[in-house]
Amino acid sequence: MSKVEDFLTKEEEQEIVEAIRMAEKETSGEIRVHIEKTTSKVPFDRALEVFHLLKMDETQLKNGVLIYLAIMDKAFVICGDKGIDDLVSDDFWVSTKEAMAAQFKTGNFKQGLIDGITKAGEQLQKYFPFEEGDTNELSNEISKG
């Protein structure tokens, strides 16, 4: 797989976007997925950079969650902004990453992403329930680098 565009089919991408929409339906939180071919940086550092580039650190309640993948490096990171990170249990991000990795190891990238999105959405709904007047602050589309 040499191109980011070949990582997921259009149908898989739409299923992931729909999973984001469903996860965000009952929360003011924001979830984004970013896929790129490779990074010359430590994946976590690059994920934080992408978090900023996508303006995820500008959400009103600091409750954005980014799932970052560098496909050629076989690396992925889940990071949450301060608002959500301060509230979830200490092992939440690790357990979410492990659930995703189990799917990734079998080549089921779409389901791994959906599992991560769903778990993040459940926590966002718990701590940041949807309130009247909430708006979708960030795009649900998958960004690519």
PDB file of C-alpha atoms in Angstrom:
ATOM      1  CA  MET A   1       0.000   0.000   0.000  1.00  0.00           C
ATOM      2  CA  SER A   2       1.863   3.032  -1.201  1.00  0.00           C
ATOM      3  CA  LYS A   3      -0.770   5.732  -1.123  1.00  0.00           C
ATOM      4  CA  VAL A   4      -2.938   7.075   1.678  1.00  0.00           C
ATOM      5  CA  GLU A   5      -5.875   7.055  -0.744  1.00  0.00           C
ATOM      6  CA  ASP A   6      -5.560   3.261  -1.063  1.00  0.00           C
ATOM      7  CA  PHE A   7      -5.609   2.638   2.695  1.00  0.00           C
ATOM      8  CA  LEU A   8      -9.410   2.603   2.903  1.00  0.00           C
ATOM      9  CA  THR A   9     -12.056   2.233   0.221  1.00  0.00           C
ATOM     10  CA  LYS A  10     -14.500   5.088  -0.325  1.00  0.00           C
ATOM     11  CA  GLU A  11     -17.193   2.915   1.287  1.00  0.00           C
ATOM     12  CA  GLU A  12     -14.996   2.265   4.337  1.00  0.00           C
ATOM     13  CA  GLU A  13     -14.257   5.973   4.631  1.00  0.00           C
ATOM     14  CA  GLN A  14     -17.984   6.745   4.563  1.00  0.00           C
ATOM     15  CA  GLU A  15     -18.621   4.133   7.283  1.00  0.00           C
ATOM     16  CA  ILE A  16     -15.936   5.773   9.438  1.00  0.00           C
ATOM     17  CA  VAL A  17     -17.390   9.251   8.857  1.00  0.00           C
ATOM     18  CA  GLU A  18     -20.821   7.865   9.808  1.00  0.00           C
ATOM     19  CA  ALA A  19     -19.304   6.331  12.984  1.00  0.00           C
ATOM     20  CA  ILE A  20     -17.919   9.773  13.869  1.00  0.00           C
ATOM     21  CA  ARG A  21     -21.304  11.375  13.212  1.00  0.00           C
ATOM     22  CA  MET A  22     -23.054   8.808  15.416  1.00  0.00           C
ATOM     23  CA  ALA A  23     -20.440   9.102  18.178  1.00  0.00           C
ATOM     24  CA  GLU A  24     -20.784  12.894  18.175  1.00  0.00           C
ATOM     25  CA  LYS A  25     -24.586  12.884  18.040  1.00  0.00           C
ATOM     26  CA  GLU A  26     -24.994  12.767  21.826  1.00  0.00           C
ATOM     27  CA  THR A  27     -21.982  14.874  22.819  1.00  0.00           C
ATOM     28  CA  SER A  28     -20.440  18.285  22.380  1.00  0.00           C
ATOM     29  CA  GLY A  29     -17.082  16.519  21.853  1.00  0.00           C
ATOM     30  CA  GLU A  30     -15.277  16.309  18.531  1.00  0.00           C
ATOM     31  CA  ILE A  31     -13.541  13.297  16.964  1.00  0.00           C
ATOM     32  CA  ARG A  32     -11.223  13.440  13.956  1.00  0.00           C
ATOM     33  CA  VAL A  33      -9.244  10.808  12.052  1.00  0.00           C
ATOM     34  CA  HIS A  34      -6.046  11.805  10.258  1.00  0.00           C
ATOM     35  CA  ILE A  35      -4.174   9.409   7.971  1.00  0.00           C
ATOM     36  CA  GLU A  36      -0.791  10.005   6.386  1.00  0.00           C
ATOM     37  CA  LYS A  37       1.803   7.841   4.716  1.00  0.00           C
ATOM     38  CA  THR A  38       4.717   8.356   7.086  1.00  0.00           C
ATOM     39  CA  THR A  39       6.223  10.774   9.557  1.00  0.00           C
ATOM     40  CA  SER A  40       9.810  11.727  10.265  1.00  0.00           C
ATOM     41  CA  LYS A  41       8.797  12.668  13.797  1.00  0.00           C
ATOM     42  CA  VAL A  42       7.931  10.652  16.869  1.00  0.00           C
ATOM     43  CA  PRO A  43       4.329   9.628  16.072  1.00  0.00           C
ATOM     44  CA  PHE A  44       2.949  11.167  19.295  1.00  0.00           C
ATOM     45  CA  ASP A  45       4.700  14.475  18.529  1.00  0.00           C
ATOM     46  CA  ARG A  46       3.321  14.437  14.989  1.00  0.00           C
ATOM     47  CA  ALA A  47      -0.171  13.645  16.306  1.00  0.00           C
ATOM     48  CA  LEU A  48       0.000  16.687  18.592  1.00  0.00           C
ATOM     49  CA  GLU A  49       1.121  18.794  15.636  1.00  0.00           C
ATOM     50  CA  VAL A  50      -1.807  17.537  13.515  1.00  0.00           C
ATOM     51  CA  PHE A  51      -4.141  18.133  16.486  1.00  0.00           C
ATOM     52  CA  HIS A  52      -3.102  21.792  16.370  1.00  0.00           C
ATOM     53  CA  LEU A  53      -3.169  22.046  12.544  1.00  0.00           C
ATOM     54  CA  LEU A  54      -6.749  20.718  12.513  1.00  0.00           C
ATOM     55  CA  LYS A  55      -7.642  23.342  15.151  1.00  0.00           C
ATOM     56  CA  MET A  56      -8.739  20.596  17.527  1.00  0.00           C
ATOM     57  CA  ASP A  57      -7.219  22.540  20.401  1.00  0.00           C
ATOM     58  CA  GLU A  58      -9.709  25.343  19.741  1.00  0.00           C
ATOM     59  CA  THR A  59     -12.897  23.527  20.766  1.00  0.00           C
ATOM     60  CA  GLN A  60     -14.834  25.384  23.425  1.00  0.00           C
ATOM     61  CA  LEU A  61     -14.701  22.623  26.064  1.00  0.00           C
ATOM     62  CA  LYS A  62     -11.263  21.217  25.123  1.00  0.00           C
ATOM     63  CA  ASN A  63     -12.911  17.909  24.278  1.00  0.00           C
ATOM     64  CA  GLY A  64     -11.456  16.936  20.920  1.00  0.00           C
ATOM     65  CA  VAL A  65     -10.094  13.444  20.241  1.00  0.00           C
ATOM     66  CA  LEU A  66      -7.705  12.707  17.373  1.00  0.00           C
ATOM     67  CA  ILE A  67      -6.951   9.279  15.956  1.00  0.00           C
ATOM     68  CA  TYR A  68      -3.701   9.659  13.996  1.00  0.00           C
ATOM     69  CA  LEU A  69      -2.262   6.986  11.674  1.00  0.00           C
ATOM     70  CA  ALA A  70       1.067   6.862   9.835  1.00  0.00           C
ATOM     71  CA  ILE A  71       0.398   3.826   7.665  1.00  0.00           C
ATOM     72  CA  MET A  72       3.869   3.026   6.288  1.00  0.00           C
ATOM     73  CA  ASP A  73       5.314   3.351   9.812  1.00  0.00           C
ATOM     74  CA  LYS A  74       2.584   1.085  11.207  1.00  0.00           C
ATOM     75  CA  ALA A  75       2.067   3.687  13.920  1.00  0.00           C
ATOM     76  CA  PHE A  76      -1.060   5.207  15.386  1.00  0.00           C
ATOM     77  CA  VAL A  77      -1.819   7.517  18.269  1.00  0.00           C
ATOM     78  CA  ILE A  78      -5.000   8.534  20.052  1.00  0.00           C
ATOM     79  CA  CYS A  79      -4.845  11.848  21.823  1.00  0.00           C
ATOM     80  CA  GLY A  80      -7.466  13.835  23.619  1.00  0.00           C
ATOM     81  CA  ASP A  81      -7.491  17.487  24.550  1.00  0.00           C
ATOM     82  CA  LYS A  82      -7.185  18.572  28.173  1.00  0.00           C
ATOM     83  CA  GLY A  83     -10.927  18.627  28.868  1.00  0.00           C
ATOM     84  CA  ILE A  84     -11.487  14.947  28.058  1.00  0.00           C
ATOM     85  CA  ASP A  85      -8.022  13.772  29.104  1.00  0.00           C
ATOM     86  CA  ASP A  86      -8.527  15.113  32.646  1.00  0.00           C
ATOM     87  CA  LEU A  87     -11.785  13.161  33.071  1.00  0.00           C
ATOM     88  CA  VAL A  88     -11.290   9.698  31.564  1.00  0.00           C
ATOM     89  CA  SER A  89      -9.724   6.913  33.612  1.00  0.00           C
ATOM     90  CA  ASP A  90      -5.939   6.648  33.454  1.00  0.00           C
ATOM     91  CA  ASP A  91      -6.061   3.487  31.331  1.00  0.00           C
ATOM     92  CA  PHE A  92      -8.743   4.693  28.901  1.00  0.00           C
ATOM     93  CA  TRP A  93      -6.449   5.693  26.029  1.00  0.00           C
ATOM     94  CA  VAL A  94      -4.343   2.539  26.451  1.00  0.00           C
ATOM     95  CA  SER A  95      -7.379   0.230  26.452  1.00  0.00           C
ATOM     96  CA  THR A  96      -8.821   2.026  23.421  1.00  0.00           C
ATOM     97  CA  LYS A  97      -5.523   1.733  21.566  1.00  0.00           C
ATOM     98  CA  GLU A  98      -5.319  -1.989  22.420  1.00  0.00           C
ATOM     99  CA  ALA A  99      -8.848  -2.606  21.088  1.00  0.00           C
ATOM    100  CA  MET A 100      -7.929  -0.846  17.859  1.00  0.00           C
ATOM    101  CA  ALA A 101      -4.581  -2.649  17.567  1.00  0.00           C
ATOM    102  CA  ALA A 102      -6.319  -6.026  17.847  1.00  0.00           C
ATOM    103  CA  GLN A 103      -8.339  -5.180  14.716  1.00  0.00           C
ATOM    104  CA  PHE A 104      -5.362  -3.620  12.933  1.00  0.00           C
ATOM    105  CA  LYS A 105      -3.275  -6.776  13.444  1.00  0.00           C
ATOM    106  CA  THR A 106      -5.817  -8.751  11.417  1.00  0.00           C
ATOM    107  CA  GLY A 107      -5.830  -6.087   8.687  1.00  0.00           C
ATOM    108  CA  ASN A 108      -9.255  -4.787   9.647  1.00  0.00           C
ATOM    109  CA  PHE A 109      -8.384  -1.091   9.711  1.00  0.00           C
ATOM    110  CA  LYS A 110     -11.927   0.159   9.189  1.00  0.00           C
ATOM    111  CA  GLN A 111     -13.266  -1.793  12.181  1.00  0.00           C
ATOM    112  CA  GLY A 112     -10.305  -0.767  14.328  1.00  0.00           C
ATOM    113  CA  LEU A 113     -11.001   2.888  13.601  1.00  0.00           C
ATOM    114  CA  ILE A 114     -14.722   2.445  14.237  1.00  0.00           C
ATOM    115  CA  ASP A 115     -13.999   0.684  17.551  1.00  0.00           C
ATOM    116  CA  GLY A 116     -11.749   3.568  18.640  1.00  0.00           C
ATOM    117  CA  ILE A 117     -14.283   6.177  17.529  1.00  0.00           C
ATOM    118  CA  THR A 118     -17.084   4.358  19.371  1.00  0.00           C
ATOM    119  CA  LYS A 119     -15.114   4.058  22.615  1.00  0.00           C
ATOM    120  CA  ALA A 120     -14.075   7.721  22.478  1.00  0.00           C
ATOM    121  CA  GLY A 121     -17.657   8.719  21.704  1.00  0.00           C
ATOM    122  CA  GLU A 122     -18.976   6.819  24.732  1.00  0.00           C
ATOM    123  CA  GLN A 123     -16.604   8.706  27.036  1.00  0.00           C
ATOM    124  CA  LEU A 124     -17.368  12.046  25.392  1.00  0.00           C
ATOM    125  CA  GLN A 125     -21.101  11.386  25.798  1.00  0.00           C
ATOM    126  CA  LYS A 126     -20.558  10.510  29.462  1.00  0.00           C
ATOM    127  CA  TYR A 127     -18.561  13.628  30.312  1.00  0.00           C
ATOM    128  CA  PHE A 128     -19.744  16.083  27.663  1.00  0.00           C
ATOM    129  CA  PRO A 129     -23.405  15.317  26.922  1.00  0.00           C
ATOM    130  CA  PHE A 130     -25.064  17.086  24.031  1.00  0.00           C
ATOM    131  CA  GLU A 131     -26.800  20.283  25.072  1.00  0.00           C
ATOM    132  CA  GLU A 132     -29.277  22.379  23.145  1.00  0.00           C
ATOM    133  CA  GLY A 133     -27.385  24.743  20.878  1.00  0.00           C
ATOM    134  CA  ASP A 134     -24.255  22.579  20.551  1.00  0.00           C
ATOM    135  CA  THR A 135     -22.755  22.821  17.099  1.00  0.00           C
ATOM    136  CA  ASN A 136     -20.426  20.501  15.238  1.00  0.00           C
ATOM    137  CA  GLU A 137     -17.258  22.572  15.607  1.00  0.00           C
ATOM    138  CA  LEU A 138     -15.038  20.424  13.369  1.00  0.00           C
ATOM    139  CA  SER A 139     -15.473  18.428  10.180  1.00  0.00           C
ATOM    140  CA  ASN A 140     -16.200  14.698  10.464  1.00  0.00           C
ATOM    141  CA  GLU A 141     -14.320  13.988   7.229  1.00  0.00           C
ATOM    142  CA  ILE A 142     -11.077  12.018   7.380  1.00  0.00           C
ATOM    143  CA  SER A 143      -8.110  14.319   6.856  1.00  0.00           C
ATOM    144  CA  LYS A 144      -5.073  13.098   4.968  1.00  0.00           C
ATOM    145  CA  GLY A 145      -1.484  14.237   4.933  1.00  0.00           C
TER     146      GLY A 145
END
